[in-house]
Coordinates of C-alpha atoms in Angstrom, one line a residue:
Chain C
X175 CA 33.9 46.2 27.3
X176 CA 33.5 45.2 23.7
X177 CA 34.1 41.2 23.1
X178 CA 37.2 40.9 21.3
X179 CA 35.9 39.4 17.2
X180 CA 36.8 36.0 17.3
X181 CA 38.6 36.4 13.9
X182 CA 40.4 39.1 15.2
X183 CA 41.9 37.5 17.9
X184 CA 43.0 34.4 15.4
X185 CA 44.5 36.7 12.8
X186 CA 47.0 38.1 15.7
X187 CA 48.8 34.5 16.9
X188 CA 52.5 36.5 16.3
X189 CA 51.4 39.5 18.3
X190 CA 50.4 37.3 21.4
X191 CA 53.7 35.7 21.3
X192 CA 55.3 38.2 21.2
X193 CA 52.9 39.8 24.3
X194 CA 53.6 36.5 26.4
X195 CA 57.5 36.8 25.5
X196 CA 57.3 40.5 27.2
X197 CA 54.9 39.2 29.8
X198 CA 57.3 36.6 30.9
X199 CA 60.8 38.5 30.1
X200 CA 60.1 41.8 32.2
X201 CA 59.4 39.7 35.3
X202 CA 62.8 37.0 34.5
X203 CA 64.4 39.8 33.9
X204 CA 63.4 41.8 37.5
X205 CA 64.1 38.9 39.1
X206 CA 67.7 38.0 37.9
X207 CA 68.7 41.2 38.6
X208 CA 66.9 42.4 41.9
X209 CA 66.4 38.9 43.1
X210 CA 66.2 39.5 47.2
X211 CA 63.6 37.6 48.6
X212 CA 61.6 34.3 47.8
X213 CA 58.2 36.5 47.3
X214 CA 59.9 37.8 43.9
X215 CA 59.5 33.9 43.1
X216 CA 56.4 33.3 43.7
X217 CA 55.3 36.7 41.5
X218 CA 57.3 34.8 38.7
X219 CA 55.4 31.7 39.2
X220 CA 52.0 33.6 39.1
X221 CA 52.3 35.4 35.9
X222 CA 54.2 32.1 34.3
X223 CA 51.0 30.0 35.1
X224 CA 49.1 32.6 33.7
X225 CA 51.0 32.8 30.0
X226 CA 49.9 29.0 29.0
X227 CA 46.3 30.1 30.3
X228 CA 46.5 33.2 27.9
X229 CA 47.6 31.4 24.8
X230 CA 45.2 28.2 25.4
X231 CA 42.1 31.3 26.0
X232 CA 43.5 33.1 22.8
X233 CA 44.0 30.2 20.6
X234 CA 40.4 28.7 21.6
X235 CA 38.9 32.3 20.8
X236 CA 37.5 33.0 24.6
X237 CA 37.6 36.9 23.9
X238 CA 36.8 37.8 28.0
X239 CA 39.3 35.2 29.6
X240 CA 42.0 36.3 27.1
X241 CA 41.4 40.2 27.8
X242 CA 41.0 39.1 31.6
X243 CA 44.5 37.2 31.4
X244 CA 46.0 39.8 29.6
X245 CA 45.2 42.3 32.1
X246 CA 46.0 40.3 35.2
X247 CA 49.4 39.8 33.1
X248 CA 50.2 44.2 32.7
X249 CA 49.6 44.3 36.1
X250 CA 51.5 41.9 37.6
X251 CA 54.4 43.3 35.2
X252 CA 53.3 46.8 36.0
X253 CA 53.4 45.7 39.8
X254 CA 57.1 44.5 38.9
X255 CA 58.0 47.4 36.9
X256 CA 57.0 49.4 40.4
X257 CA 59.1 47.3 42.5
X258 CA 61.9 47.6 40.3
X259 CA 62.0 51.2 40.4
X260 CA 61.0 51.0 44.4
X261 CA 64.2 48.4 44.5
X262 CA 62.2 45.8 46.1
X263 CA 61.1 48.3 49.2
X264 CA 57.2 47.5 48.5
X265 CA 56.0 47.1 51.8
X266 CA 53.8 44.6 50.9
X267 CA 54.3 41.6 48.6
X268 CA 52.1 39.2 49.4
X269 CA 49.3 41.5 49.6
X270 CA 49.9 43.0 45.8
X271 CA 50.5 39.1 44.5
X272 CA 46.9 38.6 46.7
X273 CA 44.8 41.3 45.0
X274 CA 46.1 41.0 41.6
X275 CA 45.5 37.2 42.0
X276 CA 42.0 37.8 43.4
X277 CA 41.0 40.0 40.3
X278 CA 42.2 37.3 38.1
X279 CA 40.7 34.8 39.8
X280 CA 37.6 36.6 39.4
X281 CA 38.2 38.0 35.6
X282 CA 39.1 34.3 34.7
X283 CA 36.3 32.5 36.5
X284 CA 33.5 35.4 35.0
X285 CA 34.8 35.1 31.4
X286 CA 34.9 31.3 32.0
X287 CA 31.8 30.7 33.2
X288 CA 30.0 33.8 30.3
X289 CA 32.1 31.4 27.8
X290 CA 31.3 27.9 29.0
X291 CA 27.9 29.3 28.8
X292 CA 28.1 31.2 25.1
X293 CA 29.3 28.0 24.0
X294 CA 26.7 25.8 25.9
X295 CA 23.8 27.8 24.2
X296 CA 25.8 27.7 21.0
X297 CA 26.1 23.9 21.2
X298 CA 22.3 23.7 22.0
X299 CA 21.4 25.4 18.7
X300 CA 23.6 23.3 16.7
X301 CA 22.6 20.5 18.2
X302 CA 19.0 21.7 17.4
X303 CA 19.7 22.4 14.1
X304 CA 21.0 18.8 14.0
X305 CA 18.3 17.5 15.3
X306 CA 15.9 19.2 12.8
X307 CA 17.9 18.2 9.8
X308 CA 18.5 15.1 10.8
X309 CA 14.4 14.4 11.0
X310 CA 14.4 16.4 7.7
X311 CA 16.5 13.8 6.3
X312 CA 14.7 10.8 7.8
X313 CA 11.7 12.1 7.0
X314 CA 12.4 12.6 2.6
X315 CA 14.3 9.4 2.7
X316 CA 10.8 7.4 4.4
X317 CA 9.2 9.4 1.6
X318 CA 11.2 8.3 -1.3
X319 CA 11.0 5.0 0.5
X320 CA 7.2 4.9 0.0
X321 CA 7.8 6.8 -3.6
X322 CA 9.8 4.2 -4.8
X323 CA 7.2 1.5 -3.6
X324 CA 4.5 3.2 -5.0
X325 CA 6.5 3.2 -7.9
X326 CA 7.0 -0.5 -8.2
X327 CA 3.7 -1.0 -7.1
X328 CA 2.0 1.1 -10.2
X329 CA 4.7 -0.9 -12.4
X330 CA 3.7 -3.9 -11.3
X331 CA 0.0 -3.6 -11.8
X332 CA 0.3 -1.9 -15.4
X333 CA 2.8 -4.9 -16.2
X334 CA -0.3 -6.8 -14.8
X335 CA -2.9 -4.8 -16.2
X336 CA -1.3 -5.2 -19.8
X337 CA -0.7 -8.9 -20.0
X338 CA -4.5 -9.5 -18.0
X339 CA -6.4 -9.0 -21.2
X340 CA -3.9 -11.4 -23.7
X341 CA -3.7 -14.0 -21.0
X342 CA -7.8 -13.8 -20.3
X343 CA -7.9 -14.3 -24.4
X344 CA -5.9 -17.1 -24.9
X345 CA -6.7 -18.8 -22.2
X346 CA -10.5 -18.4 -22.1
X347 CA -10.9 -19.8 -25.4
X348 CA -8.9 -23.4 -24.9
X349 CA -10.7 -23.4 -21.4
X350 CA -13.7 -23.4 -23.2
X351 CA -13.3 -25.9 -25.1
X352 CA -11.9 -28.5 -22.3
X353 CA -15.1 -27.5 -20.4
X354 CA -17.4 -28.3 -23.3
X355 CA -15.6 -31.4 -24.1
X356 CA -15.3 -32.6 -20.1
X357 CA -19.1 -31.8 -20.1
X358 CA -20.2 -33.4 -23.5
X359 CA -18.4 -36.7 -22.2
X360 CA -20.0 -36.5 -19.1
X361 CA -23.5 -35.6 -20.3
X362 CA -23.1 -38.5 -23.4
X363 CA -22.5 -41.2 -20.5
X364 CA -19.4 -42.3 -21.9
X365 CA -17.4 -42.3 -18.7
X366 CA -17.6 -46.5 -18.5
X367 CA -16.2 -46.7 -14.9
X368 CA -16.1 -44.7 -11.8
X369 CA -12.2 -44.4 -12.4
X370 CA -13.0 -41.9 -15.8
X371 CA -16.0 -40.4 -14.4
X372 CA -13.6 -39.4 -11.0
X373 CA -11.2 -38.1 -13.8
X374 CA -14.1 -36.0 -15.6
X375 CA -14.7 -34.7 -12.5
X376 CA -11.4 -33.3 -11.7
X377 CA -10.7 -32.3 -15.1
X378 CA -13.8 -29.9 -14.6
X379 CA -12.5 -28.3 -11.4
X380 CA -9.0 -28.0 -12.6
X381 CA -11.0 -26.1 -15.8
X382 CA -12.9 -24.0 -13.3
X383 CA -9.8 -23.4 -11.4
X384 CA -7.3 -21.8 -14.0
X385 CA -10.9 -19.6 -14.9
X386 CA -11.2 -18.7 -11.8
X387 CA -7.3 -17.4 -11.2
X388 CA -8.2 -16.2 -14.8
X389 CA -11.1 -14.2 -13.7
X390 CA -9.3 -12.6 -10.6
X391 CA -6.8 -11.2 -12.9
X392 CA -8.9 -9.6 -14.9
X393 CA -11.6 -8.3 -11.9
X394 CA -7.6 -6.8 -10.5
X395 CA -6.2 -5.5 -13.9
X396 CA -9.3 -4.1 -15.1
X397 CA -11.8 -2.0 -12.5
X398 CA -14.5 -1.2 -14.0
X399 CA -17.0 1.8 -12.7
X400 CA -18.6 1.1 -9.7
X401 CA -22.5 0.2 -9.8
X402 CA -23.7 2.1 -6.6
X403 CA -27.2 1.0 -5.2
X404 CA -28.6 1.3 -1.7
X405 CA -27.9 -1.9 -0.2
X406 CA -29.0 -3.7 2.8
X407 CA -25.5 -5.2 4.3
X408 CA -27.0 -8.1 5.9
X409 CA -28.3 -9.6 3.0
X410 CA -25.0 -9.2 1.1
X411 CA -23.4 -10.5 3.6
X412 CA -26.3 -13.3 4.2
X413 CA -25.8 -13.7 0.3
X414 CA -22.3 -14.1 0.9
X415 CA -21.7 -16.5 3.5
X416 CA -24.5 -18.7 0.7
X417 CA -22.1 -18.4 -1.5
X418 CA -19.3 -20.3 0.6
X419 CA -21.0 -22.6 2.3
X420 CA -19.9 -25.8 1.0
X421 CA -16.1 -24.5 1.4
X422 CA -17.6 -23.6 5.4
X423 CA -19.0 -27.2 5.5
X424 CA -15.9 -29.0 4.1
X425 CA -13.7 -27.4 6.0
X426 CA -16.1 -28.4 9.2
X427 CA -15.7 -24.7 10.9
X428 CA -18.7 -22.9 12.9
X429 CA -20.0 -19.6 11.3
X430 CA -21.1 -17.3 14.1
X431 CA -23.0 -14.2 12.9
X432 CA -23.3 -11.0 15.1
X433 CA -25.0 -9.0 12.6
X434 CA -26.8 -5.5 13.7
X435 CA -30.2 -5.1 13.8
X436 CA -31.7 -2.2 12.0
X437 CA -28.8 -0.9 10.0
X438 CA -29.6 1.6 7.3
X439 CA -29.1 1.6 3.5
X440 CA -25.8 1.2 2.5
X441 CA -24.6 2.5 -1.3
X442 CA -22.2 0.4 -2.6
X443 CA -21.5 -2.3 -5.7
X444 CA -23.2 -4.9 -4.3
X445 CA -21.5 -7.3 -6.5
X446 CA -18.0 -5.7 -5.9
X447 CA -18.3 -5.6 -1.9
X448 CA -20.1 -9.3 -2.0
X449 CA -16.2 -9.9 -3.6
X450 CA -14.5 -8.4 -0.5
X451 CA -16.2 -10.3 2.0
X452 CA -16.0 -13.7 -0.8
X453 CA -12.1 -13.0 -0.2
X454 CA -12.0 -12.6 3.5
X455 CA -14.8 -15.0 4.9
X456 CA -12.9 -18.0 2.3
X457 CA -9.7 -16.5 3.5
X458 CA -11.0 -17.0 7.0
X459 CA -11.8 -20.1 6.5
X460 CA -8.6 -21.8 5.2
X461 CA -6.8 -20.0 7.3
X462 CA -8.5 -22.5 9.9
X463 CA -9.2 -25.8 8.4
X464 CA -10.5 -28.3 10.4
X465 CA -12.0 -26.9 13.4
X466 CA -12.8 -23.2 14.3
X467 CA -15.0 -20.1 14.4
X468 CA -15.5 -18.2 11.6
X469 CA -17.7 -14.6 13.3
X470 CA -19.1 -11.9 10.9
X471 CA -20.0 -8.9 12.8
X472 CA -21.7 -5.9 11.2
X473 CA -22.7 -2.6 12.9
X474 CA -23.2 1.5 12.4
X475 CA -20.1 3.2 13.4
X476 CA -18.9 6.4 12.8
X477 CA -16.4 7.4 9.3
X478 CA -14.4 9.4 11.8
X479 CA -12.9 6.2 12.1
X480 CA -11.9 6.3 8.2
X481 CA -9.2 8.9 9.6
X482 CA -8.6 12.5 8.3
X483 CA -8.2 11.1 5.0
X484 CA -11.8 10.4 4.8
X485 CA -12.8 14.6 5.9
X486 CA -12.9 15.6 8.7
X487 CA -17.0 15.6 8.7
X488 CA -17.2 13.5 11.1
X489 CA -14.3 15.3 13.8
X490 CA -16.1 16.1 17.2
X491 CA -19.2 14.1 16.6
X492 CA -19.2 10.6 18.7
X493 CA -22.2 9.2 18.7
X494 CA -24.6 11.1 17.3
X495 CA -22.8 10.9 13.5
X496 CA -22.7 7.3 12.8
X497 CA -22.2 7.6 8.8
X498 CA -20.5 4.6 8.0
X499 CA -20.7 0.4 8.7
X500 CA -18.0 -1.7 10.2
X501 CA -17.9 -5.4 9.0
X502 CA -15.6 -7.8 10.6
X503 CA -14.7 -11.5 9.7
X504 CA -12.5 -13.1 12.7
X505 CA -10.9 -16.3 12.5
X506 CA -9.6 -18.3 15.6
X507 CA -6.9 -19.6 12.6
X508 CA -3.2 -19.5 13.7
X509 CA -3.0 -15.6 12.3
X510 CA -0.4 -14.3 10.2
X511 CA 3.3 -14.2 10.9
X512 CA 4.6 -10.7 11.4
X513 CA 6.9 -11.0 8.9
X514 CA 4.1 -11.5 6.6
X515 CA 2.0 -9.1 7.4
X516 CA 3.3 -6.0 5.4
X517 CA 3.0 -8.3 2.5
X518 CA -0.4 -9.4 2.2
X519 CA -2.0 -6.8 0.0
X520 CA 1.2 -7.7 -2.4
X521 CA -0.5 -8.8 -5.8
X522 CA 0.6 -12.7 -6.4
X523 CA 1.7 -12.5 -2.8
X524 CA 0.4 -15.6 -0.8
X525 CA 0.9 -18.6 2.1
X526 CA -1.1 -21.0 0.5
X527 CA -0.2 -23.8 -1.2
X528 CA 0.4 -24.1 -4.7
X529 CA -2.7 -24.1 -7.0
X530 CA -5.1 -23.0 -3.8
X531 CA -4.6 -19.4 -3.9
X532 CA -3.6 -16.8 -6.8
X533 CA -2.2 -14.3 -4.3
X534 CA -4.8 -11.5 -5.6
X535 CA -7.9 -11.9 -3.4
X536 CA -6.5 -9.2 -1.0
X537 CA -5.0 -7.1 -3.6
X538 CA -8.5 -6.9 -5.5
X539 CA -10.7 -6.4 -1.8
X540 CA -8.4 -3.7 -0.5
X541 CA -8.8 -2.5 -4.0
X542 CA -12.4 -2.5 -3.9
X543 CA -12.9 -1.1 -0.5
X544 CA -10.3 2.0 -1.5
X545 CA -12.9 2.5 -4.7
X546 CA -15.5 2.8 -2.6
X547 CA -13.2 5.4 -0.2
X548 CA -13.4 2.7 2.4
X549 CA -10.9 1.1 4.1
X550 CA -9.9 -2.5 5.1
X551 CA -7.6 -3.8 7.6
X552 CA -6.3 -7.0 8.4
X553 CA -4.5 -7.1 12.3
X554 CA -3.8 -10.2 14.3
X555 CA -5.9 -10.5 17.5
X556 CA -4.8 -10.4 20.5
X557 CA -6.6 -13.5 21.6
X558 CA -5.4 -15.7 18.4
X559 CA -6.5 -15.7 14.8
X560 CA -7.1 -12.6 12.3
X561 CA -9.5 -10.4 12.2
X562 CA -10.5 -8.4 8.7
X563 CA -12.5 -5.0 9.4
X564 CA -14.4 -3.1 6.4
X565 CA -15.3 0.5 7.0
X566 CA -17.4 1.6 4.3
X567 CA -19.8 5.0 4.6
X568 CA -23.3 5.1 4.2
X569 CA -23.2 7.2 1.6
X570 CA -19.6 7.4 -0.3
X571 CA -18.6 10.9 -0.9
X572 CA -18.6 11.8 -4.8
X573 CA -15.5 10.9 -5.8
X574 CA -14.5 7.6 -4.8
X575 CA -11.6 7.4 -6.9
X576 CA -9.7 10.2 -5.2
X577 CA -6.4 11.4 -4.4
X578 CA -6.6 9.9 -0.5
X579 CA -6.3 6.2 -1.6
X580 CA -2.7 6.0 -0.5
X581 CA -3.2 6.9 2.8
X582 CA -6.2 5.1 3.7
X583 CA -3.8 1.9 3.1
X584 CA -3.1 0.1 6.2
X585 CA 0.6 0.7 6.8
X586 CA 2.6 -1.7 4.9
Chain Z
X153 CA -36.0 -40.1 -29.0
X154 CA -38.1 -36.9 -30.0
X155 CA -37.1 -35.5 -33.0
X156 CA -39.9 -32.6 -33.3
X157 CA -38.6 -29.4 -33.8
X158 CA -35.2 -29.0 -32.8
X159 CA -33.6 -25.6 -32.3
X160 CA -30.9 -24.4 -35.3
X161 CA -28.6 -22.5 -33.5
X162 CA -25.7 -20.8 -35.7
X163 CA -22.4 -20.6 -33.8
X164 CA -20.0 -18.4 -35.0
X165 CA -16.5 -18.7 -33.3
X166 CA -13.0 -18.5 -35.0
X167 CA -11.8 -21.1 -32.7
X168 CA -12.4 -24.2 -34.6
X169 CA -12.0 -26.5 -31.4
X170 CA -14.8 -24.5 -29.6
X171 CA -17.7 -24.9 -32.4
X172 CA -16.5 -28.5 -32.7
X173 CA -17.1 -29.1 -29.3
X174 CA -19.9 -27.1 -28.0
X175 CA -21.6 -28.2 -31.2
X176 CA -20.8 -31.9 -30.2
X177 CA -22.9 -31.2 -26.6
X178 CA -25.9 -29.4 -27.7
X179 CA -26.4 -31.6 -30.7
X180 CA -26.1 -34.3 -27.8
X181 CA -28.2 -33.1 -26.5
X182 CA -30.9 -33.6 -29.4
X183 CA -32.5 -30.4 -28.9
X184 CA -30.8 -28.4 -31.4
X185 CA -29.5 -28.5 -35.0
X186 CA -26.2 -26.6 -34.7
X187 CA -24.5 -24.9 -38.2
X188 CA -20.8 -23.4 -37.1
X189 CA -18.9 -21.1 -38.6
X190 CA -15.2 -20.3 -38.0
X191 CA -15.0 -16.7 -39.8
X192 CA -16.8 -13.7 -39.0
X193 CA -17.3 -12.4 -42.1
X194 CA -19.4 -15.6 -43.1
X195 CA -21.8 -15.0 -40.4
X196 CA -24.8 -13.3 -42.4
X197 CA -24.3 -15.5 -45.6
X198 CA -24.7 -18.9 -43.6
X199 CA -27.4 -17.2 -41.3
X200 CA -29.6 -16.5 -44.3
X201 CA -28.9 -19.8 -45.6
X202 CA -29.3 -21.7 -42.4
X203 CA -32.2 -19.2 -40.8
X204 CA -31.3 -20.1 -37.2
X205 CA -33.6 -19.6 -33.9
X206 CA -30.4 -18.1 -32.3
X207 CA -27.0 -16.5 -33.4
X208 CA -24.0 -17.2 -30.9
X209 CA -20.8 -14.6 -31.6
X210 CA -17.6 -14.8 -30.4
X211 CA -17.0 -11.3 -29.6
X212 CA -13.2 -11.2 -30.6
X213 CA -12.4 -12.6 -33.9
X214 CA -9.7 -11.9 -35.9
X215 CA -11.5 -11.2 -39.6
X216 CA -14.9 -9.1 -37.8
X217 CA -15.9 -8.2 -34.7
X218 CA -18.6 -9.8 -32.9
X219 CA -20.3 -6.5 -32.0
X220 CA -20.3 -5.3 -35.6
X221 CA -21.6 -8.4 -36.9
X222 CA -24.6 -8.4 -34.6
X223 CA -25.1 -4.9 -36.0
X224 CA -25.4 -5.9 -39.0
X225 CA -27.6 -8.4 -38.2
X226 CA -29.8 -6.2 -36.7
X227 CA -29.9 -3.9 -40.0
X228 CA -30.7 -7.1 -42.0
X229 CA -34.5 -7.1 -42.4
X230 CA -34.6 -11.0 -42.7
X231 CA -32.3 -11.8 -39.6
X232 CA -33.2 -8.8 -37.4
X233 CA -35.9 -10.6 -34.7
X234 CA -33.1 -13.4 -34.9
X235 CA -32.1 -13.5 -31.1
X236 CA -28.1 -12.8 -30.5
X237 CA -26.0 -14.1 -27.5
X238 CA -22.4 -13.4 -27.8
X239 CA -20.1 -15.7 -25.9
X240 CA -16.4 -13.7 -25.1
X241 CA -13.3 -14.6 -23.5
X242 CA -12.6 -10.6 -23.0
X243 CA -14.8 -10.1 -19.9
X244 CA -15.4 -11.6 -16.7
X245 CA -18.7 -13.7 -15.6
X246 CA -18.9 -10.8 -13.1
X247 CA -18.8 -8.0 -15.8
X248 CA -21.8 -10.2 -17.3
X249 CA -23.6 -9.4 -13.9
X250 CA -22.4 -6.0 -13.8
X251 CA -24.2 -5.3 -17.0
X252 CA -26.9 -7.9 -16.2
X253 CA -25.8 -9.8 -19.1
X254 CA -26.2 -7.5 -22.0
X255 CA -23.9 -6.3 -24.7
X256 CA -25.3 -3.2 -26.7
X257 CA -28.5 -4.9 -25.4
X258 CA -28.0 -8.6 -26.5
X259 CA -27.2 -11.1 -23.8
X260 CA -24.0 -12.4 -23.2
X261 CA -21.7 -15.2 -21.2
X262 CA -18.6 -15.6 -20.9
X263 CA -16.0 -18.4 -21.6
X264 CA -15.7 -20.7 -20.5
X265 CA -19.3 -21.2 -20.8
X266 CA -21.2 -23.9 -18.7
X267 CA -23.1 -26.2 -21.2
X268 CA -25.7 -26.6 -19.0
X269 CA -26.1 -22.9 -18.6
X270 CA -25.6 -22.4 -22.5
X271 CA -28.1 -24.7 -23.1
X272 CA -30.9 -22.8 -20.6
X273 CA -29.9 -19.7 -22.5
X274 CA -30.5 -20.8 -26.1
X275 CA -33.5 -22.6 -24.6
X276 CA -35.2 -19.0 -23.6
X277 CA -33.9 -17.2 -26.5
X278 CA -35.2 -19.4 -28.9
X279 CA -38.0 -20.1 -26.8
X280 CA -40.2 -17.7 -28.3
X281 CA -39.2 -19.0 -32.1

């Protein structure tokens, strides 16, 4: 049998009525008027319960229970119509009542169960669909998410990038001229007691100071083309940790250096990288004033640890490809609070005090290390402090500058 | 104190504060004779008057530019073996290493300058004058 069209069925609500009215008026009206026994009653009762169960099944649009109720109904009437003309001689009753119930029984419980399921596997498809639109949704709102903070991002670096060069111009040239001056009065020996010549002295830093946030603004506005040379990584780094040594020693921290032995040639801007690990070693170490261990590790690794972004050269290969070097600087510092921590590559962004840090050494390393299609990250250790890992390749494909910046950045 | 042959140094800057003062230190010095200039444009004319060891430019200047000044220089067959070293507020000490310190092939610093390091600087430029 054909399902009965759901639209069909709800575009016929006047001509079920009216079946239910005959349904229940042939058997009221057989009973009225050939009422003998108490079986005729219990006929009645059957086909009443079954009218509510028709309309509920026709108005819910269960094709097979309504065509199974609507049978059982004709021939319980038809089984009346029978006993009418028989004058109530049937010779059986309860067994009729038994077998039409039986097949109704049977009707109604295998249209139930075919629309309980229908309806299940409907309701799992929706739900699906749900499901997948609902991830569809999450998913383009997370991407206009990231949009929009790209978005701000690149606006705030051209806002940057434009006032950089005025700012460096203006200031430059009065900062010249107090560090001439500071430097003349020093040099002429005209400091008369140790109270001026203190004040010379901090006049000079302070000069150095606003030069150096001066400088950082400009290295961040402005990248210029990378100089790429074979380097050897120790030295830089040797070169490096040179460079910060009286910050190391004032700070009284231990420098521990776990630095691997025979690494090749790495091409980078020597000058440009020896400005990463500047940022991060100095970050280390004022992350941790007063006592501490500052480690620098270096070692051959393989770019597979870049991710996909960086090709998928290196896929498969575990050992055998080691293309790239892996610097780390840990601190034993108090590391950084996780609300912090999608923050810190924020340009101006920083937790040191006022006049200690310009909130643009992270900004211009993770910079750098994205120039050189490397990538930095900055985790807290499990064991206490921060740890800052550099992955750069041996050799850096051609294109440095390209499209896969964004998603070698450490999840913000 | 020695008097023999101190170095003439012309400094050309449009900041009047900065030749004042950076010509107060090296004249403190007493190793040079220092002639500044605030405008660009009379770079050449007090050059050939003055005949320095060593021309300092400002790079940015609002009347000439520091590069086309020292190109001028260059082209002017009195001043041409004079020695240039521009001094700019535009680029980075880091730029200066980038391009190992050369501007269109003339040595450069950038501001603000250490005195001690300007003075080692006009020392080996003029060294060989």
């Amino acid at each position: 049998m054909q399902p009965i069209p759901s639209q069909v069925m709800r575009t016929l609500p006047a001509r079920a009525l009216a079946l239910s009215a005959a349904a229940l008026a042939v058997p009221i009206l057989g009973i009225v008027f050939f009422s003998e026994s108490l079986d005729r009653y219990s006929v009645l009762l059957w086909t009443l319960a079954l009218v509510p169960a028709f309309l509920l099944a026709y108005y819910r649009s269960w094709p097979w229970v309504s065509l199974a109720l609507a049978a059982g109904m004709a021939l319980l009437i038809a089984g009346y119509l029978v006993a009418i003309v028989r004058g109530f001689e049937a010779p059986d009753w309860p067994f009729l009542v038994f077998v039409v119930s039986a097949y109704i029984a049977i009707a109604l419980g295998a249209g139930w169960i075919g629309e309980l399921r229908e309806s299940a596997a409907a309701r799992q498809t929706t739900r699906q669909e749900l499901e997948r639109a609902y991830e569809a949704l999450q998913r383009s709102h997370a991407e206009l998410q990231a949009a929009q903070l790209q978005l701000i991002q690149a606006e705030k670096l051209e806002s940057v990038g434009r006032l950089a060069a005025g700012v460096a111009h203006e200031v430059k040239n009065p900062l010249m001229t107090l560090l001439a001056g500071i430097q003349y009065l020093q040099k002429q020996g005209l400091a008369t007691n140790a109270d001026v010549e203190g004040l010379l002295v901090d006049m000079s830093t302070a000069v150095k100071r606003a030069d150096f946030v001066i400088r950082e603004l400009l290295n961040f506005s402005s990248p210029h083309p990378l100089d790429m040379k074979a380097n050897d990584l120790n030295d830089v780094v040797e070169r490096t940790l040179g460079l910060v040594k009286h910050e190391v020693d004032r700070v009284r921290i231990t420098v521990v250096r776990e630095l691997g032995e025979g690494l090749p040639p790495v091409t980078f801007d020597a000058y440009r990288i020896q400005q990463v690990f500047l940022n991060l070693i100095m970050n280390a170490a004022q992350a941790m004033d007063g006592s501490g261990t500052l480690t620098v590790r270096t070692r051959l690794t393989s770019a597979s640890a870049l991710g996909t972004a960086a090709g998928n050269r290196a896929t498969g290969a575990v050992m055998s490809n080691l293309d790239a070097v892996l610097i780390e600087v840990d601190d034993t510092g108090p590391g950084i609070p996780a609300d912090k921590l999608p923050k810190i590559y924020d340009p101006f962004f920083t937790t040191k005090p006022t006049g200690q840090g310009t909130g643009l050494g992270l900004s211009v390393a993770l910079q750098i290390v994205e120039m050189h299609g490397g990538k930095l990250s900055i985790v807290n250790r499990a064991e206490g402090g921060v740890r800052a890992t550099v992955l750069l390749r041996l050799q850096p494909e051609q294109d440095t500058h390209g499209d896969d910046r964004e998603e070698t950045r450490p999840a913000r | 104190m020695e008097t023999t042959a101190k170095k003439r140094v012309l400094l050309v800057d449009d900041e009047p504060t900065i030749t004042r003062t950076v010509k107060l230190y090296l004249e403190g010095t007493g190793a040079f004779e220092v002639r500044t200039e605030n405008q660009g444009k009379q770079a050449i004319p007090a050059a050939r008057e003055f005949r320095p060891q060593v021309i300092v430019l400002d790079i940015v200047m609002p009347d000439a530019d520091g590069g086309t000044i020292a190109a001028d220089i260059k082209a002017d067959p009195d001043l041409k073996d004079t020695p240039i070293l521009f001094l700019t507020a535009l680029v980075s000490q880091s730029e200066v290493g980038a391009h190992r310190g050369k501007i269109g092939g003339h040595p450069f610093l950038a501001k603000p300058v250490d005195m001690d390091k300007l003075v080692d600087t006009l020392n080996a430029l003029a060294g060989g004058h």
